[in-house]
Every structure is written in C-alpha cells, then in structure tokens.
Short mmCIF file of C-alpha atoms in Angstrom, two decimals:
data_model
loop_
_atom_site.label_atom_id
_atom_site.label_comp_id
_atom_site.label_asym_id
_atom_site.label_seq_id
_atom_site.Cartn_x
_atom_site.Cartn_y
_atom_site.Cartn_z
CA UNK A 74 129.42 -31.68 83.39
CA UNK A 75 125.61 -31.96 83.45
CA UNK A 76 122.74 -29.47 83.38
CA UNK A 77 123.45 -28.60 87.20
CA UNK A 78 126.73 -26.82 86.29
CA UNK A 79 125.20 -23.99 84.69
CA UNK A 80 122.05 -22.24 85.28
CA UNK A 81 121.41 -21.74 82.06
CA UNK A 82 117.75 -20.60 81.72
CA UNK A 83 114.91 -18.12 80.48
CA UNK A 84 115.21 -15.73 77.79
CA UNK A 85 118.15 -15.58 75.52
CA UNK A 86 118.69 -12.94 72.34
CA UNK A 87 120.17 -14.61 69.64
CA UNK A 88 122.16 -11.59 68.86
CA UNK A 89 122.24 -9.74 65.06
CA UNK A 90 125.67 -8.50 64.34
CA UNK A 91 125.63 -4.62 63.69
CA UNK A 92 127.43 -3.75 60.30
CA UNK A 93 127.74 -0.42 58.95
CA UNK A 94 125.95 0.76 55.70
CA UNK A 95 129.65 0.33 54.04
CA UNK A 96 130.19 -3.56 55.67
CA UNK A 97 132.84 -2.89 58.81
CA UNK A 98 131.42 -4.76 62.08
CA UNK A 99 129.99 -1.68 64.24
CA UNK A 100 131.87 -1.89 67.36
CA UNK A 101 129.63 1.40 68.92
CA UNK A 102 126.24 -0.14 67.42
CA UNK A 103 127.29 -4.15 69.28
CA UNK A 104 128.14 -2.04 72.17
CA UNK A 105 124.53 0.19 72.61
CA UNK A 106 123.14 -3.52 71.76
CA UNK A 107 123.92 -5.15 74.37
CA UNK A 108 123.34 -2.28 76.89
CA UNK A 109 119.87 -2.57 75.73
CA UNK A 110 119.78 -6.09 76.44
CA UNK A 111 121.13 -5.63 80.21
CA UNK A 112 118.93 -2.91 80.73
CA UNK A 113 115.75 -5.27 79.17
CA UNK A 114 117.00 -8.00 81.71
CA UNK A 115 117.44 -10.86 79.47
CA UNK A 116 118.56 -13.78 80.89
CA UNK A 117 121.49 -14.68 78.80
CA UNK A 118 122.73 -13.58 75.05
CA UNK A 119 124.09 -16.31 71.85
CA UNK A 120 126.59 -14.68 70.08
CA UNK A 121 127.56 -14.87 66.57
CA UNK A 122 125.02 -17.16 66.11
CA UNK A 123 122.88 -17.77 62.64
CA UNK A 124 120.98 -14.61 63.60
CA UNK A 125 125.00 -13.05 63.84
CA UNK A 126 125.81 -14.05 60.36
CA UNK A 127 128.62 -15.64 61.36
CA UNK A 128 129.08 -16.74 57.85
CA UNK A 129 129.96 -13.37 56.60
CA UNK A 130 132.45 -12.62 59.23
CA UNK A 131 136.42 -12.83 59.04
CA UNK A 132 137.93 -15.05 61.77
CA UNK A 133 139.53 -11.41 63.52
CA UNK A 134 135.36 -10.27 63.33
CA UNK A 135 134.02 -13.36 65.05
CA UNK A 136 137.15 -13.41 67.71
CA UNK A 137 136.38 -9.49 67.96
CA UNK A 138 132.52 -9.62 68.72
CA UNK A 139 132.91 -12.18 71.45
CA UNK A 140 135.03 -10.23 73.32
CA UNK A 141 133.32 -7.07 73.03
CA UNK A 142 130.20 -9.57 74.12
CA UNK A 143 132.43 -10.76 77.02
CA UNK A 144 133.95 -7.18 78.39
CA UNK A 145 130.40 -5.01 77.89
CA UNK A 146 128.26 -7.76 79.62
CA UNK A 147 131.21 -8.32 82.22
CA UNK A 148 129.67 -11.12 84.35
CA UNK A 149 125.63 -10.22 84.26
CA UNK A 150 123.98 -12.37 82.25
CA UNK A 151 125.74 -15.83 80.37
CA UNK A 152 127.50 -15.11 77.01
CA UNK A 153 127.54 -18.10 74.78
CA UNK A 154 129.68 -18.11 71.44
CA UNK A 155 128.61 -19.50 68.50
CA UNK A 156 131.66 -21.62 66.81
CA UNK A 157 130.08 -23.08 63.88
CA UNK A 158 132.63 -24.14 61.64
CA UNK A 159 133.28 -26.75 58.85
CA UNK A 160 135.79 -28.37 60.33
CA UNK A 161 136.66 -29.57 63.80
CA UNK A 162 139.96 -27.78 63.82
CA UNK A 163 138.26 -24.17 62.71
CA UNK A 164 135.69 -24.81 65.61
CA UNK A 165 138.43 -25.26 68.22
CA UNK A 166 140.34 -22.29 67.44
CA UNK A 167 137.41 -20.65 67.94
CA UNK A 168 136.28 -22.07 71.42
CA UNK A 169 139.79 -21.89 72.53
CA UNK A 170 139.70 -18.04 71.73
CA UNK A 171 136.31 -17.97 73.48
CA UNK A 172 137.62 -19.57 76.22
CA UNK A 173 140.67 -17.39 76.84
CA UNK A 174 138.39 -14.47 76.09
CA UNK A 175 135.89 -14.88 79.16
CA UNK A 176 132.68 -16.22 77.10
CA UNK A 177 130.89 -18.52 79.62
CA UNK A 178 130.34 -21.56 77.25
CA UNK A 179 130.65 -22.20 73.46
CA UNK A 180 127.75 -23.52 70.68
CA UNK A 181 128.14 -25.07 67.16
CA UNK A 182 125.84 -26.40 64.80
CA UNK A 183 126.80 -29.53 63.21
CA UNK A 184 128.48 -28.63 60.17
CA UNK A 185 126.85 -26.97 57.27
CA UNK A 186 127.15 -28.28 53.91
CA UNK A 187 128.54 -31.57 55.00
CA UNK A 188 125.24 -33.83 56.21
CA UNK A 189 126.96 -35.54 58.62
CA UNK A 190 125.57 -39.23 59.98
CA UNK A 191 125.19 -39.59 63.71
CA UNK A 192 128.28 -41.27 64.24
CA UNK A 193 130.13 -38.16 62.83
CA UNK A 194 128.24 -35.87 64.18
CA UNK A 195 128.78 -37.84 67.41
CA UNK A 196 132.07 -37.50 66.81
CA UNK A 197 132.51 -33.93 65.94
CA UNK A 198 130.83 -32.90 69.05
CA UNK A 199 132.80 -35.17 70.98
CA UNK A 200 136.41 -33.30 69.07
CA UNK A 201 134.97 -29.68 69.53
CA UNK A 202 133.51 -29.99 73.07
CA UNK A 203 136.30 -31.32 74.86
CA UNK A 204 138.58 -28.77 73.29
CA UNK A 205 138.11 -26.64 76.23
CA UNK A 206 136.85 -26.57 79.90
CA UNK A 207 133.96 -24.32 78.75
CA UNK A 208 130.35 -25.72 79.03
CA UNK A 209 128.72 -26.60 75.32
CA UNK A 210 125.19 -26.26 73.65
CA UNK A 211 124.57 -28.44 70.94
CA UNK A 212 122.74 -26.52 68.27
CA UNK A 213 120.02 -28.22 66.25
CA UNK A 214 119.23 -26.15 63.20
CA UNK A 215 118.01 -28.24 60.38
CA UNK A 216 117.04 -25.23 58.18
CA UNK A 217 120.29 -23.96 58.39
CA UNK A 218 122.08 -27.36 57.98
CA UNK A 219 119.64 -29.82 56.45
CA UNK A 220 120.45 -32.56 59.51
CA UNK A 221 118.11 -32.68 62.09
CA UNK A 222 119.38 -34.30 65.35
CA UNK A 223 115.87 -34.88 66.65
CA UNK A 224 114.78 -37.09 63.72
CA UNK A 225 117.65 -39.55 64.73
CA UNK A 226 116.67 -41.64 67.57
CA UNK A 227 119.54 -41.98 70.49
CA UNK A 228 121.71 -39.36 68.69
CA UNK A 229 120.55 -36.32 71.52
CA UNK A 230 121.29 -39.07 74.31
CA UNK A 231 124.24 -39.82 72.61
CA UNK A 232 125.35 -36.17 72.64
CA UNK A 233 123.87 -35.52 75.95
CA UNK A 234 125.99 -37.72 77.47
CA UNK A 235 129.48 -36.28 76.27
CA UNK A 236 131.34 -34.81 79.26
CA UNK A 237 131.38 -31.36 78.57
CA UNK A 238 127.73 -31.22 76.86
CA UNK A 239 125.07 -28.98 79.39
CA UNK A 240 122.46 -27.92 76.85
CA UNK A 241 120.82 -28.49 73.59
CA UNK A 242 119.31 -25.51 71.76
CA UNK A 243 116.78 -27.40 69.66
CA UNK A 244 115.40 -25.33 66.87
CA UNK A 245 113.84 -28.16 64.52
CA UNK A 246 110.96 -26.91 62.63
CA UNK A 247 108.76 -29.70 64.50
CA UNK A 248 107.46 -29.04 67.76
CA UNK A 249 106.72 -32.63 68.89
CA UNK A 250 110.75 -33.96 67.56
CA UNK A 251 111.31 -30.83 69.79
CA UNK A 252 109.24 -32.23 72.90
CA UNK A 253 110.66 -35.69 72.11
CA UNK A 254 114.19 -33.98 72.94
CA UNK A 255 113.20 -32.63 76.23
CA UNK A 256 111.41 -35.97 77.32
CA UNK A 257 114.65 -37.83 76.55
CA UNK A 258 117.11 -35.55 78.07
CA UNK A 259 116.42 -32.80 79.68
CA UNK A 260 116.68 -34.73 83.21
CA UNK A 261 120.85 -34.53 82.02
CA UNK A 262 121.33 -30.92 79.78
CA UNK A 263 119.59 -27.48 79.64
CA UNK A 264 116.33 -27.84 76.77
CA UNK A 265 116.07 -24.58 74.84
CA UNK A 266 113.40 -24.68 72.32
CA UNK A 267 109.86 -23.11 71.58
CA UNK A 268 108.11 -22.79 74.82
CA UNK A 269 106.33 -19.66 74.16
CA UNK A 270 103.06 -20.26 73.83
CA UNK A 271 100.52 -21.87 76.01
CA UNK A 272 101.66 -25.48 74.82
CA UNK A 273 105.07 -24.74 75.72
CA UNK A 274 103.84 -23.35 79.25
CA UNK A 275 102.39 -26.74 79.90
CA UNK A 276 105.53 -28.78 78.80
CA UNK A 277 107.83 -25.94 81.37
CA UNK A 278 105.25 -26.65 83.85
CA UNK A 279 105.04 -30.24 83.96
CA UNK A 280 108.02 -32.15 81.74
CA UNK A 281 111.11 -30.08 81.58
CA UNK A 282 112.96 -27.34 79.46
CA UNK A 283 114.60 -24.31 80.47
CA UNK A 284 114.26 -21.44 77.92
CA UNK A 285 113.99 -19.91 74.35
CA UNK A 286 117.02 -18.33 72.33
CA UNK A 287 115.22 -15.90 69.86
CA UNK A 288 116.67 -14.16 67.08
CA UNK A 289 117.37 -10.67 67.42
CA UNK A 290 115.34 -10.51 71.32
CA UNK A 291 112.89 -8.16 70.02
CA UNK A 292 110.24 -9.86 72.42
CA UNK A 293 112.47 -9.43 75.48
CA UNK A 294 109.40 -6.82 76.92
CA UNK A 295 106.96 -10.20 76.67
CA UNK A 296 109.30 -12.99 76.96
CA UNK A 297 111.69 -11.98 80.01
CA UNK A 298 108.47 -11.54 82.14
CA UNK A 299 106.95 -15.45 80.87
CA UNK A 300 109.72 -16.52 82.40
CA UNK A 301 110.02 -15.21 85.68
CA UNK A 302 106.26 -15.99 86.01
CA UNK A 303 107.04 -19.24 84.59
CA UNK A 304 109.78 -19.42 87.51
CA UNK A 305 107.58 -18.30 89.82
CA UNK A 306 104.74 -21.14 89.23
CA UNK A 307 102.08 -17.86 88.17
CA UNK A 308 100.48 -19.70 85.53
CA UNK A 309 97.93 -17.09 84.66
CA UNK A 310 100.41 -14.14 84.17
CA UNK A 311 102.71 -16.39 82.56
CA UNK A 312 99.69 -17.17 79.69
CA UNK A 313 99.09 -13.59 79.31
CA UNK A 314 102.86 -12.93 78.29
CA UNK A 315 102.74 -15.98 76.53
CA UNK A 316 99.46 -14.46 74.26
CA UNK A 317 101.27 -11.36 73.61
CA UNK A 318 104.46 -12.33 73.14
CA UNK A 319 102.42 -14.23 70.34
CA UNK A 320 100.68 -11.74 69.03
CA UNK A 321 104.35 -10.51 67.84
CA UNK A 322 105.73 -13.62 66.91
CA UNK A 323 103.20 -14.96 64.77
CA UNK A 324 102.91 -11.94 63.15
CA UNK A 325 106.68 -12.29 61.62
CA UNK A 326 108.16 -15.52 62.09
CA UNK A 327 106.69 -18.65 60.16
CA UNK A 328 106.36 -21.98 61.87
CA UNK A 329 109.57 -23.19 59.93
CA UNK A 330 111.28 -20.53 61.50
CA UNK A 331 111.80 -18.61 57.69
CA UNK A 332 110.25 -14.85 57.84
CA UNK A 333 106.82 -13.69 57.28
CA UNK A 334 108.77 -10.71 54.95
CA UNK A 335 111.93 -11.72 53.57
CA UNK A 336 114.67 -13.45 54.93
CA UNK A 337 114.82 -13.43 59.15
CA UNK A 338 117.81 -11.66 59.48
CA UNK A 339 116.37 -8.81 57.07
CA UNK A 340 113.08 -8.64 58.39
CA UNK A 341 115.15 -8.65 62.09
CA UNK A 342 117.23 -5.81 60.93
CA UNK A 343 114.45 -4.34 59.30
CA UNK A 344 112.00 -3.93 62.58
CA UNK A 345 114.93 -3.35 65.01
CA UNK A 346 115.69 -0.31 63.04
CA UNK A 347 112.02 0.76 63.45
CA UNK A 348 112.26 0.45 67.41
CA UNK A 349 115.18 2.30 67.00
CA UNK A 350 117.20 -0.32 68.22
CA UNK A 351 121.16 -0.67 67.27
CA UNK A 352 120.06 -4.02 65.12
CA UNK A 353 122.93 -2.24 61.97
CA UNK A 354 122.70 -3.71 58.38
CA UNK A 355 122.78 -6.44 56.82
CA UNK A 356 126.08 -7.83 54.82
CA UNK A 357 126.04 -9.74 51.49
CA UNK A 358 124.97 -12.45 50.45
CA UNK A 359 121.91 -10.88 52.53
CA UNK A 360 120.41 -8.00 50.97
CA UNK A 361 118.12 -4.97 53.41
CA UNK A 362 114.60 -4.74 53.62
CA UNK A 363 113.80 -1.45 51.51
CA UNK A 364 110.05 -1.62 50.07
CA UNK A 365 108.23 1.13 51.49
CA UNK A 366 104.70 -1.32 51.74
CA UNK A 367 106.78 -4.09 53.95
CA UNK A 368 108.42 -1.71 55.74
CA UNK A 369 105.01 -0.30 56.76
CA UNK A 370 103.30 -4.32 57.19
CA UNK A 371 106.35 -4.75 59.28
CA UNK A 372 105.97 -1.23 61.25
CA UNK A 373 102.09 -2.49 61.66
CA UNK A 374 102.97 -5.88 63.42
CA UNK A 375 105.52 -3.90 65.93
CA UNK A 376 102.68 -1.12 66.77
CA UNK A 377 99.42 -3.43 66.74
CA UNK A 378 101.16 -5.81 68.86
CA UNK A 379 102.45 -3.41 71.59
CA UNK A 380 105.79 -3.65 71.35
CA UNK A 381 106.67 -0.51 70.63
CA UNK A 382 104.37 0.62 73.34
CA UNK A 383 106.30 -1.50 75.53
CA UNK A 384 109.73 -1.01 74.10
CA UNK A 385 109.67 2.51 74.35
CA UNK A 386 110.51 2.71 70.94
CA UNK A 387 111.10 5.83 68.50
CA UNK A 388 108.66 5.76 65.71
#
C-alpha cells in the first residue's frame, strides 16, 4: 500500500471520549458527537486517540467506541482507530477487532513508557501493521511518548516504506522536523501535521501534506472550509480561514501542543461543554476544569474568536 490507496485528507477530529459525571463511557453523548461531526462535514475522525484517553479505558471500552464510531458514521467520512498499546500483541488484538469491526484503517503511537530505538520501533510497526489488511498511520507524539520519530534521520523512510504504512500523523512539537517529514515522504504516505496557518498554506500549496488531526474538532467551522479552498487552489479564502481558525487556536493551544488552561483534554472538555457540544467529562487521572475565572478566559476565547457565532453554539 502507498498514499494512493486511501484518500486520506483535510480535516480530521481527534475525537474526546464522552464519560459520564460517575465514569461509564456515554454511549448517547459518542453518538450526538459524531452526528455533529457529519453534519460539520469533517473530512475524517481518529478515534480513541490521546485526545480519547485511551489510557483510561478497559479493553471492552476501546473495542466498544470503535464500533459505535464505525456503525454511526456508516461509510461517510474515514474512521481511524487508535491502537496504542505497550506491547505488540495488545496492539494487534486491537487492530484485528478494528478490522473485523468496519474501522477503515488503524493508528498507534510507538509505545509509551518504553523509549524505543529506531530499530524497535521499526520493528514494532513492522509486527502491528501487518497484523491486518487495514491501512496504518504512524503516530508521532513525542509529548505523549518522549521519542520523536522526526529527530531520527531515515527512521520515517524507514517506516514509510513498510507495506501496509499510508500515512504519518506527525505531531512533534517542531514545525521544521515536521516539514522535514513531509519533504522526505510524503511523495509515498498521507502527511498530517500543522498546516493551519499561512506557513502551512504555503508548504500544502507547493511541497506536499494532506491534512490536520485536531483534538476535540472544535475548529471544524474554520478548518473544514481551509481545506476545500486549499483543494480548490483559492489561496486568498484559504488565508482567511487560516487567520481565524488562528485566532482560536492560538488562543488555547500552546506551540508544544500542552493547553493554554490546564491540561488539553480538560480545557477540550471544558470549551466543548460551553458550545454545548456532547465533549462528556473527563476520567481520572485527569481532573475537570471547574474555576469560575478560566471557565470565563476560556468562554472569552470561544466568543471573541467567532466560534460560537459560527458554531451555533448555546451560551
């Protein structure tokens, strides 16, 4: 498989994993979610992702919210399963699952904890992706797993070049190991990474990439629109999305990808539940977003912005 097997593009919500007040996995609320994301047109949806807490689920809950994912998208958009795991075996249960469950492809970090060398992380991927027939997206997330790919040179060729290997979600804290990535291989796999912004635009425009995977998808109003103007070749109205689109994520996301107030899947939760959008609670270790000041900052960013404007949102 290549980059041609898939088409793999645009906007994706890294979906948050509604939990009740009490901890059970809201079926109803990861229902109504991704309703809202088929009605905001997104172009495809990572599930039980970081953003999902995967690390707080049961086995059952991950198996369970990819096929919810699977049956209430039913064929519109791409549904990609997160399978990170700490050990090759865990992973392929999981991608097998995913697999007989009708996800479209399968993602995995390289595994936490563990700070794997590129050999063995060439190796894992090599174990987990062949597993199945699904296509695979490489996950680069050194804040979540203190290896970055991108500062090894060769290792995304390497990976790249493993037969069932289409993508690489590249979510390194620095922009240019990011570009690096999509200069080396984005002529073979699907680049998702930060693209935007105006710098990104340029890179779409004239080197290669194909999208952004964004926690939680609150910017689907700005983002979805970048890039169908993006698609189109509209420069201009893709650099107006880009600015406001911005003007959001700026606002609550630092550059290392940690949250402007608290931890990102808080301050997710936290502002979804101020547009009124089925985002649920967090679950231990993570702790909610209750200070009446940052929930008012946070309320600022989402009205001075425009996205609740655009949203639609309940106050």
């Amino acid at each position: 498989m290549d980059r041609d097997d898939v088409t793999w593009h645009g906007y994706w919500p890294a979906a948050p994993t509604p939990f009740t007040a009490d901890g059970r996995l809201d079926e109803d609320a990861w229902r109504a979610l991704l309703r809202l994301y088929a009605e905001q047109r997104v172009h495809g949806v990572l599930v039980n992702g970081s953003t999902g807490e995967w690390f707080s689920q049961s086995p059952d809950e991950r198996r369970r919210v990819v096929e919810i994912a699977a049956e209430e998208v039913a064929g519109r958009f791409p549904v990609v399963a997160g399978i990170t795991a700490y050990t090759p075996d865990e992973a392929i249960g999981l991608a097998r699952h995913a697999a007989t469950a009708g996800a479209d492809g399968v993602l995995a970090t390289p595994p936490p904890y563990v700070h794997p060398g590129p050999d063995e992380i060439v190796d894992y991927y090599d174990r987990i992706s062949s597993a199945t027939a699904l296509p695979f997206m490489v996950y680069n997330w050194p804040r979540g797993v203190a290896v970055d790919i991108s500062a090894h040179p060769g290792l995304a060729e390497r990976l790249a070049a493993l037969d069932n290997v289409v993508a690489i979600k590249d979510s390194t804290g620095d922009w240019l190991r990011m570009l690096g990535t999509v200069e080396a291989v984005s002529d073979r796999v699907r680049v998702f990474g930060s693209f935007l912004h105006r710098r990104g635009l340029a890179v779409l425009m004239e080197i290669g990439g194909d999208g952004n995977i964004d926690g939680g998808g609150m910017g689907a109003p700005f983002a979805v629109p970048y890039y169908e103007a993006v698609a189109a070749g509209d420069r201009q109205a893709a650099r107006e999305w880009a600015g406001r689109y911005g003007a959001l994520s700026s606002r609550l996301i630092n550059p290392d990808y940690s949250g402007v107030y608290g931890t990102p899947i808080a301050q997710l939760k936290a502002a979804m539940n101020l547009l009124g959008q089925p985002g649920g609670h967090v679950r231990p270790p993570l702790l909610p977003i209750e200070d009446e000041a940052t929930l008012r900052a946070i309320d600022a960013v989402l009205t001075e912005s425009g996205l609740k404007a655009a949203a639609g949102a309940r106050a």
